[in-house]
Amino acid sequence: MLAAATAATRPHYAGTLHVQMASTVGSLDPADDAQRDTLAARNLFALIFDTLVALNDRGQPRPALAISWQAESGNQRWQFVLRPGVTFSDGTAMTPEVVAASLRRANPGWKVTARETSVIIQLDLPSFDLPGELALPQNSIVALPAGKVLGTGPFVVSQWDPGKKLVMAARDDYWGARPFLDSVEIEMGKNFREQTISYELGQSQVIEIPADQVHHANEARQVRASEPIELVALLFAREAQSPEEIKQRQILALSIDRDLLNRVVLQGGGEPAGGMLPDWLSGYAFLFPVKSDLTRAQQLRAQVPQAPLWNLGYDGSDPLERVLAERIVLNASDAGLRLQLAITNLADVRLVRLRLASLDAPVALSELGRSMGLPAPRFLGNSIDDLYHAENAMVQSQRVIPLLHLRTAWAVSKSVRDWEDSRDGAWRLPDVWLAPGKP
Amino acid sequence: MRFRRKLLLVFALTVFVCVAAVAWITSALARRAFEKADEQRTAALVAQFRREFDRRGEDVGRRVEAVAQGEAATRMALSLSHGPPDYAAYLDAAKILAESQQLDFLEFVEGDGTILSSAQWPARFGYKESFPVTTAPGVSFLHQEPLPDSTALSLIAVRRVAAGDSPLYVMGGRKLDKDFFASLEPPAGMKALFYQNLGPSFTPQFLITPTGAAQHWELLAPIVQQVQQRGNETTSLIHWSSSAADDEVIDAIPLAGADRQVLGILLVANSRRAYVELEQQIRSAAIASAAAGVVLAILLSGWIASRVTRPVEQLAHAAREIAAGHWNSKVNITSTDELGDLARSFDGMTRELLEQRERLVQTERVAAWRELARRLAHELKNPLFPLQLTVENLVRARQGSPQQFDEIFREGSSTLLAEIANLKAIVSRFSEFSKMPQPRFQPVQLNELVQDSVRLFQSQLSAPGRPPIACRLEVDRGLQPIAVDPELLHRALSNLILNAIEAMPKGGTLTLRTRHEGDRVVLEVSDTGSGLKPEERERLFSPYFTTKQHGTGLGLAIVQSVVSDHGGRITVRSNAGEGTTFAIELPRNGDQLQRAEAAQTTSGS
């Protein structure tokens, strides 16, 4: 009896973790631009690949494949000393040449040179946050022998059906110690109903909870939610062409009741957003107004003689996006704007959901801008004021109307032990182990 | 038009009209029968539709009632009594209940019209429902349901949740789509369509059509618009293609919602294929009958015509024969009908005419002999009287002196000889007339003959002691030779020239003209004398008629005889005081000409 109790509380090496999620990943190459940057992709990449630098929950860099680094020439030349003894999943050693080649592949604009035990990165412009940037998944270190994409991560791919299923086995020679799990099996493209059934039947231990179901799921399951980490925003296809169009965009921003969207449509699964970054990350998000002001919107509307019909595009496969888009159309109609739903990327304005790429706020803001096709934010320094001004400039450009920040949540079975919650919803599977017995 | 053709035309027309009349009457009766059948079938289908509509309405009503009496609705109604609604709690409520009750639309609506939860438009919470739920009828009704990106026609029922103090209504229904109409089973040749009247103008996308039927639905636009404008039932014929068999009679029946606004139009299409095929069969049969009738008419008319027209043709032939002088022609018709009577009458008439002609000839012959005797008496009496006087003088002189006798004898004998010569001349002329020879044709240049004749009279034209007569020739230089007897024609022309000279004792102008008129040649002799009186013109060519003191009256008769023997004719134009013109028309006598030329060639060789 004592032995059984000990076995239930002490980590042990065994078992397969079954995960189901709605998201799909079509490529296991972190540098593949065609792969959408989703939490699912990021979590999968983190199991197979490592980056030179990792970020802790506060967004501060910590060593990973690089054990130390230093900046020279006013943050324009960086040297990263590599961790010794690291091997790729095929057993080959991670050398500075392979690392340099991997970084050059992901960042063609960089000048990366290999030294004996380190790599030198020479930038065209100074960068305060290069370590944070190197923590991004696309900067994972990969080896490309014979067309294969190999990583140094804790797991190695044993079965891959793009967009449907991924099976990974634990690496015994992982530099950060072998994971407790023997393998991880991930099924993708499952809707919430399918996931729920599988979870209830004990066929999977981890499932993805949509933001609008967090409230309901929390009542019945062990839900592990992140901080609001996903930005929901309206993104205009082009710059405003006239003062009237700027006003129309302001009218639209004022007409949307973000609070109702969050409380009713998202069931409290997020936060109203007036800025690009969530408050927990930037600390100043409250400075961006989120309250709807229909009266002001109607006053502005009276100043615009004619408002054209805008097509509001959204992802037709996402039921949450549809309801959000429908509500936005209704709110806009109250202010006298005409929006028409359209499942197309050629819309005048699109409802987009963008994952914050990093816990490093400037990097996250830059990545958001890049994902939206907006001009790169200009940081005059690395202070919070500089960050605010850069973000405010982005919001005031009227290309984007931030609406909500959503949480990411997972229902985790009780048989899964040492599941560590992260602020950004990232998995820490190497530390996870499964309680013995039936899942 | 000949009688045979007239008869054929009458027969064919009669057959055609009869067949056309029968075909038209049959078609009209068939059309009426089909229209009546169509009306009955349409009424049956509409009744079926209404039954199905009512059945579905009752089903929707039951399901909405079940929702209204359910636990979720009760809890919702009770929570409304305790404060403002929590929309977040009800966001999916309507959707879940709609799925469980298999309803396409479901909304929970507060008494003031505020939507608590909507299955079809979840984002619409907090907004007002356009339909006044408090005044909704107890039965299901048509309703135009707004959707996020469109509008749908639905069969809706409204029920009030009987719980709590605040009124809560459940408004649910089903979409009127293909599935709704799939249960309708129209008979063969019919189909039911449904137009959702969701816009002011006709839009084919709003049309619910039978599966697999792809047609030019825009052709329905006029009838739909007519119902939209008038709001009452309308019938129209639609030509789907150039083939009449594809035509359909469309009955458009408006269906109104709770506010009596036309929300849908039931279109019942009746194919005219069966009727058109029957009509084509009737037409084909009519055409075949008409063709057979026309053939029969041709045969019948031919037979009847042969029965009727043959005697008529015989009569006509006999009439032509008689006209040609064959007085012995007869019509051999033995029938006893009217045509037989006509033929017998014709024969009787011919016999009578022949007898009258014989009598007339005898009469004329007697008259001619009398005229001859009169002329002879007159002609002979003139020389006889001097003869008598001369002989009496001689007898008287014998009693006188021998010298006186010798003198009287010489005078008397010369007188006797002169008068005897005169008598011989008279006898000779009569003899010549009786011995007019048959012409001997030979090729003659008429102009030359005219000039030769004139040349003979040249001395008389300018004889001393009498006023001169000018002679003018107006000849057609292009005249071709004609076949005539030159001696006879010369004699005739000489007679005419002599008459003309004698007609101008005070001088004048003698004109001779030649010309051709078609296949005939005309010779005219004109004088500028005193002319002829009308009664003289009438008798001018009668034998022994003369206007001269010492003429025998045979000159112009001889001329006419010569001209007649040549197959020509002579006419005279004259008015008193204006001169006289004799015109001789002669045929070219082509066959005689050829024979004469051949004879000349033979004799020449």
PDB file of N, CA, C and O in Angstrom, chain B residues 47 52 72 100 169-170 174 274 279 402 539 578:
ATOM      1  N   ALA B  47     -54.244  22.035 -52.546  1.00  0.00           N
ATOM      2  CA  ALA B  47     -54.831  21.485 -51.323  1.00  0.00           C
ATOM      3  C   ALA B  47     -53.822  20.616 -50.586  1.00  0.00           C
ATOM      4  O   ALA B  47     -53.702  20.665 -49.353  1.00  0.00           O
ATOM      5  N   GLU B  52     -50.010  19.953 -46.184  1.00  0.00           N
ATOM      6  CA  GLU B  52     -48.632  19.766 -45.732  1.00  0.00           C
ATOM      7  C   GLU B  52     -48.176  20.964 -44.912  1.00  0.00           C
ATOM      8  O   GLU B  52     -47.505  20.826 -43.882  1.00  0.00           O
ATOM      9  N   ALA B  72     -35.415  24.533 -19.362  1.00  0.00           N
ATOM     10  CA  ALA B  72     -34.513  25.644 -19.679  1.00  0.00           C
ATOM     11  C   ALA B  72     -35.301  26.938 -19.832  1.00  0.00           C
ATOM     12  O   ALA B  72     -34.909  27.986 -19.300  1.00  0.00           O
ATOM     13  N   SER B 100     -31.999  20.145 -30.399  1.00  0.00           N
ATOM     14  CA  SER B 100     -32.719  19.033 -29.778  1.00  0.00           C
ATOM     15  C   SER B 100     -34.129  18.900 -30.342  1.00  0.00           C
ATOM     16  O   SER B 100     -34.670  17.798 -30.438  1.00  0.00           O
ATOM     17  N   TYR B 169     -41.116  34.845 -24.465  1.00  0.00           N
ATOM     18  CA  TYR B 169     -41.714  34.159 -25.616  1.00  0.00           C
ATOM     19  C   TYR B 169     -40.666  33.293 -26.302  1.00  0.00           C
ATOM     20  O   TYR B 169     -39.494  33.659 -26.377  1.00  0.00           O
ATOM     21  N   VAL B 170     -41.143  32.170 -26.792  1.00  0.00           N
ATOM     22  CA  VAL B 170     -40.298  31.292 -27.596  1.00  0.00           C
ATOM     23  C   VAL B 170     -40.804  31.383 -29.034  1.00  0.00           C
ATOM     24  O   VAL B 170     -41.982  31.162 -29.306  1.00  0.00           O
ATOM     25  N   ARG B 174     -39.163  26.454 -38.807  1.00  0.00           N
ATOM     26  CA  ARG B 174     -38.351  25.717 -39.767  1.00  0.00           C
ATOM     27  C   ARG B 174     -38.271  26.490 -41.084  1.00  0.00           C
ATOM     28  O   ARG B 174     -39.239  27.142 -41.483  1.00  0.00           O
ATOM     29  N   ALA B 274     -48.785  16.880 -72.943  1.00  0.00           N
ATOM     30  CA  ALA B 274     -49.817  15.932 -73.383  1.00  0.00           C
ATOM     31  C   ALA B 274     -50.793  16.616 -74.338  1.00  0.00           C
ATOM     32  O   ALA B 274     -51.154  16.063 -75.386  1.00  0.00           O
ATOM     33  N   GLU B 279     -52.742  17.761 -79.689  1.00  0.00           N
ATOM     34  CA  GLU B 279     -53.045  18.764 -80.708  1.00  0.00           C
ATOM     35  C   GLU B 279     -52.268  18.469 -81.994  1.00  0.00           C
ATOM     36  O   GLU B 279     -52.794  18.600 -83.097  1.00  0.00           O
ATOM     37  N   PRO B 402     -81.173  58.862-203.168  1.00  0.00           N
ATOM     38  CA  PRO B 402     -80.059  57.913-202.925  1.00  0.00           C
ATOM     39  C   PRO B 402     -78.864  58.602-202.285  1.00  0.00           C
ATOM     40  O   PRO B 402     -78.192  58.003-201.482  1.00  0.00           O
ATOM     41  N   ARG B 539     -73.012  49.645-149.843  1.00  0.00           N
ATOM     42  CA  ARG B 539     -73.287  48.772-150.978  1.00  0.00           C
ATOM     43  C   ARG B 539     -72.159  48.782-151.998  1.00  0.00           C
ATOM     44  O   ARG B 539     -72.294  48.258-153.102  1.00  0.00           O
ATOM     45  N   GLU B 578     -64.437  64.631-148.605  1.00  0.00           N
ATOM     46  CA  GLU B 578     -63.078  64.494-148.058  1.00  0.00           C
ATOM     47  C   GLU B 578     -62.263  63.423-148.770  1.00  0.00           C
ATOM     48  O   GLU B 578     -61.219  62.985-148.314  1.00  0.00           O
TER      49      GLU B 578
END
